[in-house]
């Protein structure tokens, strides 16, 4: 017992000693959450005497599960029956292996990954946007909708077609004894829901259940937990409502906010002592988050006193910002700070471009976490390939990359035939398409494709003339003629990809403004130099999005983009409270120093835009300004709701309508605007 309690504070110890009944451990950032949950597991096994196979501990990532396992096992006596401690999906996999026969399926099924899923969908339908179909099928499964239910709810033809593809996709999985990632939870829930006796037996088996990162659970996971607790209420959840930042992917913060209502007689233990950040950092984090209304309420208390004041860095534009930050980082490294203890965070991925260039110029090696470097992103590479093709239409490599972007109905086989024919005649693909008579080209590819190819090279020729006449106007004509943004509009991450394209367009315009006589070749050479500098190796600082930083900590932290529109993102149904939670998560990654940066103007959507400081700087007490107080709505973009006539739907956007809120809702493909008071949350 001494091994379990010797490093716990009073609140942690009280959580560990709680045995029966629902327990909510409200764990603030840096408050020893993992230590508490693993100590409680050790206490149940080694002190109380609960059998290991009567416990179940679930988390979200394999990394977290392994860390918790190592910590818990170091505190308990060796046992031949280790407790089940795994991710939600691993639990689903194990459960299905034992019980999927009840669904008339074989237990030697194979779990397919995302790429396998896309390949199967592409075989069924190669015309509709693949990411859209994959995303909708995942949404149907997490909403527990069968193909027939999805079809019944779809009013638009496109969504009816997706429901039909879903039906064929499910049939394919059944025939080939496959399950996808979403099935691991949806089929597990289905088994428990359709077999009450099995639900009771399973609940009696797992008499003590613990859930990590409870604020990140979605509706399906919540419903699954209710089934697992059908025979008892010994559920302990650990989480932080102030760190719920995944609403966009289905996480429902109400699961933690309303836990005490869903599980009666809940005991709440607040872990408020913070062991990570200096007092000055916690002061601004606490002041910021208290402006949220939908929260249970707690205050981080510093165990590390003092520290430098939080710095607010003001710059004219993003280039000056990058220079200032690079200089500060160089100073830190020269004073002996390890580069891996330094990080830069941003809310919007497109902001990484100027940052990467500033670090390259300063000779500071960096690692981009959780994403591609700006110039390695597919949408940016497509743009660069188009520019290369305009400067040199005989560049076959670039021609092959963009010849079917946006889609022009050209299959891989047709492109390979054209390339081979061009090589045979020692010509570039461009010359071959341009000079080969139409009848000869039709013998190689379809008539429709021949016309498409002839138009494509004619468009290239026209844009070459524009570029020769006006380099600055060229980029607008390129987008207008080829509609390159349309390539990505149907993808789930469309907004991010289009923002990256706008950032690139802005970069191009800025380059030409600064060097009016510059050619496209000179612009491409500048990009090549950037790519070469990217290869610098050695110890690196980290740059990443705020979402990617969750769970990490750094001695010295810089956060850029503290402007209205970037942090917080505003409009388009954004949730200001979730944006504020993102700010709070970002602030609390810092251990020793925190620098918050804002600029007067940035390139935004391809144009330079004047910006105002983020309201979060005012709310955190870092600068004067009028607070923006907003009426709160219980609903946000992405939420699932039910209407008494139209049935279930997903919110696309939220807007003000007098004293009410108006919700734009997709009811299975039919979009309607409904007042918030006429729907209920699913």
XYZ file of C-alpha atoms in Angstrom:
682
model
C 0.000 0.000 0.000
C 2.886 2.364 0.754
C 4.138 2.015 -2.822
C 0.726 3.168 -4.079
C 0.183 6.181 -1.789
C 3.656 7.578 -1.050
C 3.637 10.068 -3.957
C -0.069 10.983 -4.079
C -1.573 14.257 -2.866
C -4.783 14.346 -0.829
C -7.180 14.634 -3.784
C -5.415 11.883 -5.748
C -5.484 9.582 -2.701
C -9.217 10.117 -2.144
C -9.899 9.182 -5.794
C -7.765 6.051 -5.472
C -9.615 4.900 -2.320
C -13.082 5.255 -3.853
C -14.317 1.733 -4.605
C -18.038 1.372 -5.339
C -20.355 3.664 -7.291
C -19.754 6.176 -10.097
C -16.669 8.376 -9.753
C -15.736 11.389 -11.867
C -12.072 12.394 -11.515
C -11.928 15.903 -12.925
C -8.221 16.106 -13.730
C -6.759 19.471 -14.690
C -3.797 19.787 -17.048
C -0.557 18.534 -15.496
C -2.333 17.292 -12.354
C -1.133 13.666 -12.379
C -4.108 12.091 -14.140
C -2.269 8.960 -15.319
C -0.649 8.435 -11.909
C -4.078 8.585 -10.245
C -5.885 6.166 -12.544
C -3.035 3.613 -12.506
C -2.729 3.899 -8.708
C -6.477 3.271 -8.388
C -6.189 0.137 -10.527
C -3.290 -1.098 -8.370
C -5.316 -0.325 -5.211
C -8.323 -2.334 -6.429
C -6.148 -5.334 -7.283
C -3.525 -5.410 -4.532
C -5.316 -3.859 -1.553
C -9.051 -4.415 -2.039
C -8.537 -7.832 -3.639
C -10.620 -7.427 -6.814
C -9.787 -10.184 -9.317
C -7.811 -8.734 -12.269
C -10.215 -10.243 -14.831
C -13.114 -8.380 -13.183
C -11.623 -4.994 -14.129
C -11.642 -3.152 -17.453
C -9.634 0.012 -18.157
C -10.128 1.762 -21.511
C -8.249 4.605 -23.172
C -7.882 6.067 -26.676
C -4.364 5.295 -27.917
C -2.051 2.296 -27.765
C 0.695 4.591 -26.473
C -1.449 5.664 -23.493
C -2.480 2.055 -22.822
C 1.153 0.872 -22.765
C 2.227 3.706 -20.451
C -0.647 2.993 -18.048
C 0.090 -0.736 -18.127
C 3.760 -0.186 -17.265
C 2.897 2.154 -14.371
C 0.145 -0.039 -12.908
C 2.141 -3.282 -13.183
C 5.112 -1.691 -11.402
C 2.897 -1.228 -8.321
C 1.206 -4.641 -8.117
C 2.346 -8.172 -7.370
C 2.799 -10.350 -10.466
C -0.399 -12.120 -11.484
C -1.156 -14.862 -13.972
C -4.341 -13.015 -14.979
C -3.335 -9.460 -15.887
C -6.152 -6.865 -15.909
C -7.565 -5.869 -19.296
C -6.171 -2.422 -20.066
C -6.509 -1.396 -23.713
C -8.094 0.988 -26.218
C -11.842 1.055 -26.907
C -11.263 -0.528 -30.321
C -8.982 -3.277 -28.967
C -11.742 -4.168 -26.480
C -14.218 -4.284 -29.382
C -11.898 -6.595 -31.324
C -11.530 -9.020 -28.403
C -15.287 -8.965 -27.727
C -16.165 -9.690 -31.358
C -13.739 -12.631 -31.474
C -15.834 -14.295 -28.744
C -19.348 -13.242 -29.756
C -19.584 -12.246 -33.447
C -21.084 -15.697 -34.195
C -24.322 -14.340 -32.677
C -24.519 -12.070 -35.750
C -24.039 -15.165 -37.956
C -20.473 -14.081 -38.747
C -17.251 -16.104 -38.443
C -14.799 -15.224 -35.656
C -11.764 -15.536 -37.966
C -12.656 -12.176 -39.513
C -9.957 -9.762 -40.754
C -9.883 -6.103 -39.709
C -9.280 -3.806 -42.700
C -7.496 -0.444 -42.490
C -8.486 2.895 -44.049
C -6.666 2.223 -47.324
C -8.350 -1.183 -47.690
C -11.695 0.500 -47.046
C -11.060 3.069 -49.788
C -9.988 0.393 -52.274
C -13.223 -1.543 -51.677
C -15.333 1.617 -52.091
C -13.464 2.515 -55.285
C -14.290 -0.920 -56.753
C -17.966 -0.296 -56.024
C -18.032 3.294 -57.320
C -15.140 5.249 -58.801
C -17.198 8.253 -59.900
C -18.217 9.882 -56.611
C -15.604 11.527 -54.341
C -13.930 8.729 -52.364
C -13.246 10.723 -49.150
C -16.893 11.843 -48.975
C -18.214 8.276 -49.290
C -15.735 6.906 -46.715
C -16.598 9.711 -44.286
C -20.366 9.210 -44.669
C -20.140 5.431 -44.191
C -18.154 6.034 -41.006
C -20.797 8.534 -39.848
C -23.608 6.060 -40.562
C -21.898 3.354 -38.497
C -21.188 5.666 -35.576
C -24.828 6.774 -35.704
C -25.856 3.081 -35.755
C -27.692 3.495 -39.063
C -28.155 0.467 -41.325
C -27.903 0.943 -45.121
C -31.717 0.841 -45.422
C -32.120 3.485 -42.677
C -29.466 5.663 -44.331
C -31.352 5.382 -47.636
C -34.722 6.214 -46.051
C -33.292 9.390 -44.505
C -31.551 10.561 -47.692
C -33.591 13.021 -49.723
C -30.880 14.234 -52.099
C -29.953 11.896 -54.949
C -26.229 11.996 -54.050
C -26.890 10.774 -50.518
C -29.258 8.083 -51.764
C -26.424 6.936 -54.004
C -23.999 6.918 -51.038
C -26.512 4.830 -49.049
C -26.602 2.330 -51.930
C -22.785 2.215 -51.986
C -22.898 1.661 -48.209
C -25.225 -1.294 -48.780
C -22.857 -2.855 -51.351
C -19.846 -2.108 -49.135
C -21.482 -3.887 -46.168
C -22.391 -6.846 -48.387
C -18.768 -7.068 -49.547
C -17.506 -7.071 -45.935
C -19.986 -9.826 -44.999
C -19.132 -11.991 -48.012
C -15.398 -11.710 -47.374
C -15.585 -11.948 -43.568
C -14.110 -8.472 -43.039
C -14.778 -5.767 -40.458
C -13.624 -2.158 -40.599
C -12.429 0.085 -37.767
C -15.912 1.496 -37.053
C -17.387 -2.028 -36.859
C -15.238 -2.815 -33.821
C -17.473 -0.568 -31.705
C -20.745 -0.488 -33.661
C -20.986 -4.300 -33.894
C -20.008 -4.654 -30.225
C -22.824 -2.281 -29.269
C -25.237 -4.091 -31.589
C -24.440 -7.433 -29.908
C -24.992 -6.016 -26.416
C -28.157 -4.199 -27.460
C -29.745 -7.207 -29.198
C -28.691 -9.686 -26.505
C -29.697 -8.387 -23.028
C -28.466 -11.583 -21.352
C -25.029 -11.133 -22.930
C -25.011 -7.488 -21.799
C -25.764 -8.563 -18.213
C -23.099 -11.291 -18.281
C -20.482 -8.927 -19.700
C -21.327 -6.251 -17.138
C -21.068 -8.778 -14.290
C -17.702 -9.911 -15.619
C -16.256 -6.366 -15.696
C -17.376 -5.197 -12.246
C -14.979 -2.230 -12.102
C -14.606 -0.112 -15.221
C -12.292 2.891 -15.680
C -12.209 5.247 -18.662
C -9.325 7.591 -19.465
C -9.791 10.904 -21.380
C -13.559 10.697 -20.895
C -14.082 14.160 -22.395
C -13.086 12.665 -25.786
C -15.814 9.991 -25.866
C -18.490 10.168 -28.560
C -22.154 9.190 -28.497
C -21.533 5.554 -29.498
C -18.852 5.081 -26.817
C -21.197 6.558 -24.218
C -23.982 4.174 -25.215
C -21.537 1.252 -25.145
C -20.494 2.189 -21.589
C -24.123 2.282 -20.480
C -24.469 -1.316 -21.695
C -21.264 -2.362 -19.914
C -22.646 -0.867 -16.699
C -26.090 -2.452 -16.998
C -25.506 -4.736 -13.958
C -23.661 -2.236 -11.720
C -22.613 1.409 -11.485
C -18.935 0.965 -10.642
C -17.703 3.282 -13.363
C -14.744 5.608 -12.827
C -14.043 8.180 -15.553
C -11.051 10.497 -15.697
C -11.055 13.605 -17.833
C -11.111 17.363 -18.133
C -14.048 19.229 -19.635
C -11.685 22.180 -20.193
C -9.581 20.037 -22.541
C -12.401 18.759 -24.765
C -11.127 19.808 -28.213
C -12.324 17.080 -30.561
C -15.938 18.084 -31.185
C -15.195 18.197 -34.926
C -14.596 14.447 -34.963
C -17.580 13.467 -32.845
C -16.386 13.866 -29.235
C -19.270 15.063 -27.077
C -18.250 17.300 -24.146
C -21.724 16.772 -22.656
C -20.691 13.221 -21.751
C -18.438 14.605 -19.026
C -20.536 17.685 -18.204
C -23.631 15.547 -17.583
C -21.915 12.459 -16.126
C -23.489 13.069 -12.707
C -26.950 13.072 -14.358
C -26.326 9.913 -16.403
C -24.899 8.022 -13.395
C -26.744 8.867 -10.182
C -24.941 9.515 -6.879
C -21.669 10.334 -8.641
C -18.729 11.304 -6.442
C -16.627 14.091 -8.001
C -12.928 14.484 -7.145
C -11.096 17.496 -8.571
C -7.358 17.251 -9.245
C -6.291 20.904 -9.277
C -2.632 20.826 -8.225
C -0.530 21.341 -11.350
C 3.003 19.890 -11.423
C 3.965 21.161 -14.882
C 3.696 24.923 -15.350
C 5.068 27.916 -13.485
C 2.526 30.073 -11.611
C 2.596 32.917 -14.178
C 1.510 30.528 -16.953
C -1.313 29.003 -14.909
C -2.611 32.465 -14.041
C -3.344 33.326 -17.700
C -4.691 29.814 -18.418
C -7.123 30.023 -15.481
C -8.265 33.531 -16.462
C -8.895 32.462 -20.047
C -10.918 29.316 -19.375
C -13.173 30.886 -16.741
C -14.920 32.725 -19.617
C -16.460 29.411 -20.719
C -19.950 28.838 -19.361
C -20.314 25.134 -20.182
C -17.851 23.751 -17.642
C -17.886 22.035 -14.275
C -15.394 24.500 -12.833
C -11.980 24.074 -11.276
C -8.801 26.116 -10.904
C -5.248 24.957 -11.551
C -3.053 25.526 -8.483
C 0.702 25.867 -9.090
C 3.200 23.678 -7.254
C 5.996 25.485 -9.151
C 5.936 29.097 -7.988
C 7.196 32.182 -9.797
C 8.499 32.111 -13.335
C 8.773 34.755 -16.055
C 5.656 36.677 -17.013
C 3.874 35.477 -20.138
C 5.210 37.472 -23.111
C 2.945 38.988 -25.764
C 4.820 39.420 -29.057
C 3.436 41.945 -31.567
C 4.606 42.053 -35.208
C 3.703 43.876 -38.409
C 3.216 40.671 -40.454
C 3.944 36.942 -40.460
C 7.476 37.380 -41.838
C 8.493 39.717 -39.001
C 6.824 37.327 -36.553
C 8.859 34.379 -37.871
C 12.111 36.399 -37.681
C 11.472 37.467 -34.074
C 10.623 33.935 -32.946
C 13.658 32.475 -34.749
C 15.894 35.022 -32.980
C 14.416 34.180 -29.567
C 14.859 30.449 -30.190
C 18.470 30.933 -31.333
C 19.160 32.772 -28.065
C 17.579 29.984 -25.987
C 19.648 27.317 -27.767
C 22.875 29.347 -27.419
C 22.175 29.566 -23.674
C 22.088 25.772 -23.427
C 18.397 24.894 -23.882
C 17.920 21.596 -25.693
C 16.020 22.224 -28.973
C 13.581 19.387 -28.168
C 12.368 21.425 -25.149
C 11.159 24.198 -27.493
C 7.937 24.134 -29.523
C 5.802 26.451 -31.649
C 2.052 25.872 -31.884
C -0.642 27.217 -34.228
C -4.382 26.737 -34.645
C -4.460 26.807 -38.457
C -2.043 24.576 -40.379
C -1.585 27.095 -43.204
C 0.332 29.344 -40.750
C 3.234 26.899 -40.783
C 4.495 28.151 -44.169
C 5.936 31.507 -43.043
C 7.125 29.893 -39.820
C 9.018 27.157 -41.668
C 10.670 29.707 -43.934
C 11.691 31.900 -40.972
C 13.257 28.933 -39.174
C 15.059 27.853 -42.348
C 16.526 31.337 -42.771
C 17.608 31.303 -39.138
C 19.286 27.905 -39.619
C 17.098 26.310 -36.923
C 16.298 22.625 -37.555
C 12.677 21.732 -36.860
C 10.345 18.738 -36.926
C 6.767 19.201 -38.042
C 4.633 16.939 -35.841
C 1.388 15.384 -37.012
C 1.480 16.697 -40.535
C 3.454 17.328 -43.703
C 5.774 20.244 -44.268
C 3.982 22.977 -46.180
C 5.687 22.253 -49.515
C 5.145 18.500 -49.133
C 1.351 18.775 -48.946
C -0.453 17.260 -51.937
C -2.435 20.403 -52.762
C 0.721 22.552 -52.712
C 2.648 20.021 -54.823
C -0.178 20.108 -57.383
C 0.125 23.900 -57.654
C 3.908 23.719 -58.006
C 3.534 21.056 -60.736
C 1.160 23.326 -62.669
C 3.648 26.204 -62.466
C 6.465 23.893 -63.595
C 4.327 22.821 -66.546
C 3.686 26.445 -67.523
C 7.419 27.256 -67.398
C 8.315 24.014 -69.199
C 5.417 22.208 -70.921
C 7.816 19.358 -71.818
C 8.150 18.361 -68.146
C 6.557 14.889 -68.297
C 6.837 14.358 -64.531
C 4.686 17.429 -63.785
C 2.380 16.655 -66.716
C 1.566 13.205 -65.287
C 0.819 14.668 -61.846
C -1.734 17.221 -63.083
C -3.124 15.755 -66.297
C -6.116 14.378 -64.374
C -6.342 17.084 -61.662
C -9.129 18.119 -61.528
C -10.541 14.845 -62.868
C -10.815 14.831 -66.669
C -12.004 11.245 -67.050
C -8.503 9.952 -67.818
C -7.679 6.584 -66.307
C -4.181 5.437 -65.358
C -4.063 3.166 -68.439
C -4.830 6.062 -70.827
C -2.078 8.236 -69.319
C 0.420 5.361 -69.582
C -0.516 4.814 -73.268
C 0.087 8.498 -74.034
C 3.424 8.488 -72.199
C 4.605 5.344 -74.025
C 3.536 6.689 -77.432
C 5.345 9.980 -76.723
C 8.543 8.150 -75.669
C 8.386 5.998 -78.826
C 8.321 9.156 -80.964
C 10.976 10.865 -78.758
C 8.510 13.634 -77.918
C 7.239 15.130 -74.693
C 3.684 14.200 -73.706
C 2.707 17.847 -74.305
C 4.075 17.838 -77.894
C 2.592 14.432 -78.605
C -0.922 15.512 -77.548
C -0.615 18.836 -79.358
C 0.853 17.569 -82.647
C -0.837 14.172 -83.078
C -3.885 14.326 -85.364
C -7.172 13.753 -83.581
C -7.965 10.537 -85.466
C -4.595 9.007 -84.504
C -5.063 10.035 -80.869
C -8.569 8.523 -80.845
C -7.057 5.168 -81.829
C -5.086 5.317 -78.578
C -7.699 6.669 -76.151
C -11.450 7.339 -76.247
C -12.828 10.126 -78.453
C -14.058 12.000 -75.382
C -10.584 11.775 -73.820
C -8.981 13.032 -77.046
C -11.094 16.196 -76.941
C -10.296 16.644 -73.247
C -6.534 16.332 -73.873
C -6.574 18.760 -76.808
C -8.428 21.322 -74.676
C -5.976 20.782 -71.788
C -2.883 21.616 -73.883
C -4.732 24.561 -75.476
C -5.440 25.905 -71.954
C -1.771 25.419 -71.046
C -0.749 27.417 -74.158
C -3.138 30.222 -73.245
C -1.837 30.462 -69.679
C 1.781 30.485 -70.954
C 0.872 33.653 -72.900
C -0.723 35.192 -69.777
C 2.411 34.434 -67.740
C 4.594 36.098 -70.387
C 2.376 39.180 -70.316
C 1.735 39.495 -66.540
C 3.330 37.206 -63.960
C 1.131 38.659 -61.192
C -2.168 37.928 -62.979
C -1.035 34.444 -63.965
C -1.993 32.814 -60.641
C -5.598 34.119 -60.830
C -5.996 32.898 -64.417
C -4.549 29.507 -63.456
C -7.169 29.021 -60.713
C -9.981 30.456 -62.831
C -9.204 28.232 -65.828
C -8.525 24.925 -64.064
C -10.664 25.351 -60.894
C -7.932 23.673 -58.834
C -9.752 24.190 -55.515
C -12.560 21.975 -56.806
C -10.177 18.982 -56.546
C -10.472 19.124 -52.762
C -13.967 20.540 -52.110
C -15.536 17.131 -51.448
C -12.867 16.014 -48.980
C -13.476 16.018 -45.204
C -10.463 18.331 -44.720
C -11.454 20.623 -47.618
C -11.238 23.860 -45.601
C -7.690 23.114 -44.476
C -6.500 22.150 -47.968
C -8.079 25.224 -49.576
C -6.531 27.412 -46.855
C -3.119 25.950 -47.798
C -3.758 26.752 -51.468
C -4.773 30.313 -50.574
C -1.592 30.602 -48.504
C 0.441 29.498 -51.530
C -1.362 31.974 -53.807
C -0.643 34.715 -51.277
C 3.013 33.693 -51.128
C 3.227 33.898 -54.923
C 1.625 37.356 -55.075
C 3.875 38.645 -52.323
C 6.974 37.347 -54.157
C 5.934 39.107 -57.369
C 5.083 42.346 -55.508
C 8.538 42.406 -53.964
C 10.236 41.468 -57.268
C 7.978 42.797 -60.084
C 10.430 41.729 -62.795
C 10.793 38.181 -61.465
C 9.871 35.224 -63.679
C 8.099 31.994 -62.812
C 11.478 30.233 -63.042
C 12.900 32.502 -60.352
C 9.908 31.809 -58.117
C 10.400 28.045 -58.562
C 14.124 28.401 -57.791
C 13.218 30.149 -54.520
C 10.982 27.204 -53.595
C 13.757 24.723 -54.463
C 16.109 26.512 -52.068
C 13.462 26.208 -49.344
C 13.183 22.461 -49.986
C 16.956 22.002 -49.768
C 17.085 23.874 -46.466
C 14.322 21.579 -45.157
C 16.811 18.704 -45.210
C 18.890 20.200 -42.354
C 19.435 17.508 -39.736
C 20.363 17.492 -36.061
C 18.504 18.159 -32.846
C 15.275 19.921 -33.700
C 12.633 22.115 -32.172
C 9.021 21.059 -32.748
C 6.292 22.858 -34.638
C 2.740 21.521 -34.660
C -0.957 22.292 -34.444
C -2.530 22.767 -31.018
C -4.522 19.563 -31.547
C -1.286 17.606 -32.104
C 0.256 19.046 -28.917
C -2.327 17.610 -26.506
C -0.601 15.388 -23.963
C 2.829 16.950 -24.589
C 4.841 19.521 -22.606
C 7.786 21.832 -23.357
C 10.049 24.069 -21.286
C 9.681 26.977 -23.728
C 6.539 27.424 -25.804
C 5.574 29.884 -28.547
C 2.005 30.140 -29.857
C 1.427 32.093 -33.075
C -1.751 33.374 -34.698
C -3.397 34.986 -31.643
C -5.748 36.983 -33.897
C -9.490 36.990 -34.436
C -10.186 34.469 -37.192
C -7.156 32.304 -36.444
C -7.433 31.684 -32.673
C -10.331 31.752 -32.242
C -11.605 30.674 -35.642
C -14.894 32.536 -36.017
C -17.952 31.998 -38.195
C -18.913 28.910 -40.215
C -20.627 27.354 -37.198
C -17.443 27.409 -35.110
C -17.794 26.841 -31.368
C -16.183 29.688 -29.418
C -16.109 27.625 -26.227
C -14.198 24.819 -27.937
C -11.833 27.415 -29.440
C -11.252 28.753 -25.920
C -10.542 25.232 -24.699
C -7.975 24.945 -27.489
C -6.299 28.104 -26.195
C -6.314 26.663 -22.682
C -4.777 23.362 -23.867
C -2.100 25.311 -25.743
C -1.192 27.546 -22.759
C -0.905 24.572 -20.397
C 1.686 22.783 -22.586
C 4.291 25.319 -21.332
C 6.475 24.507 -18.329
C 8.801 27.508 -17.881
C 8.073 30.245 -20.442
C 5.134 31.079 -22.695
C 5.195 33.549 -25.607
C 1.948 34.481 -27.394
C 2.354 36.093 -30.813
C -0.047 38.194 -32.886
C 0.408 40.226 -36.088
C -1.305 43.225 -37.655
C -1.794 41.481 -41.004
C -1.442 38.078 -42.670
C -2.111 36.535 -46.035
C -5.590 35.129 -45.659
C -7.435 33.325 -48.448
C -4.838 34.519 -50.905
C -5.030 38.214 -49.923
C -3.297 40.304 -47.304
C -5.802 41.015 -44.555
C -5.635 43.389 -41.590
C -6.296 41.563 -38.333
C -7.200 42.411 -34.768
C -5.787 40.827 -31.616
C -7.460 37.684 -30.348
C -10.128 38.197 -27.698
C -8.258 35.487 -25.775
C -5.410 37.908 -25.013
C -7.917 40.217 -23.324
C -9.712 37.384 -21.546
C -6.401 36.051 -20.216
C -5.650 39.479 -18.750
C -2.686 40.115 -21.057
C -3.907 43.279 -22.747
C -6.658 45.858 -22.467
C -9.716 45.563 -24.639
C -13.445 45.109 -24.591
C -14.558 41.561 -23.849
C -16.727 39.945 -26.507
C -19.593 38.371 -24.561
C -21.676 35.996 -26.646
C -24.943 34.240 -25.942
C -24.193 30.544 -25.675
C -25.974 27.875 -27.702
C -26.042 24.267 -26.611
C -25.475 23.198 -30.221
C -22.460 23.402 -32.513
C -21.412 22.329 -35.998
C -21.149 18.539 -36.256
C -23.637 17.742 -33.465
C -26.254 15.033 -34.092
C -29.834 16.159 -33.382
C -33.380 14.838 -33.820
C -36.427 16.677 -35.173
C -39.912 15.287 -34.459
C -40.810 15.314 -38.172
C -37.523 15.127 -40.097
C -35.827 12.625 -37.780
C -32.070 12.592 -37.036
C -29.660 15.014 -38.715
C -26.223 16.602 -38.410
C -25.702 20.341 -37.795
C -23.831 22.074 -40.645
C -23.826 25.568 -39.106
C -25.189 27.772 -36.312
C -26.316 31.379 -36.712
C -28.191 33.982 -34.644
C -31.883 34.580 -35.379
C -33.267 37.277 -33.082
C -33.292 35.870 -29.556
C -32.980 32.323 -30.902
C -30.318 30.320 -32.706
C -30.928 28.988 -36.199
C -29.397 25.638 -37.092
C -28.555 24.574 -40.642
C -29.116 20.790 -40.523
C -28.431 17.958 -42.975
C -31.265 15.465 -42.592
C -29.823 12.521 -44.569
C -28.948 14.664 -47.562
C -31.780 17.201 -47.244
C -30.596 20.564 -45.865
C -33.035 22.590 -43.723
C -32.800 25.641 -41.464
C -34.489 24.930 -38.110
C -34.692 26.972 -34.886
C -32.663 25.364 -32.079
C -35.677 25.039 -29.754
C -37.331 22.608 -32.186
C -34.641 19.912 -32.031
C -33.086 17.755 -29.346
C -29.571 16.420 -29.086
C -29.071 12.767 -30.036
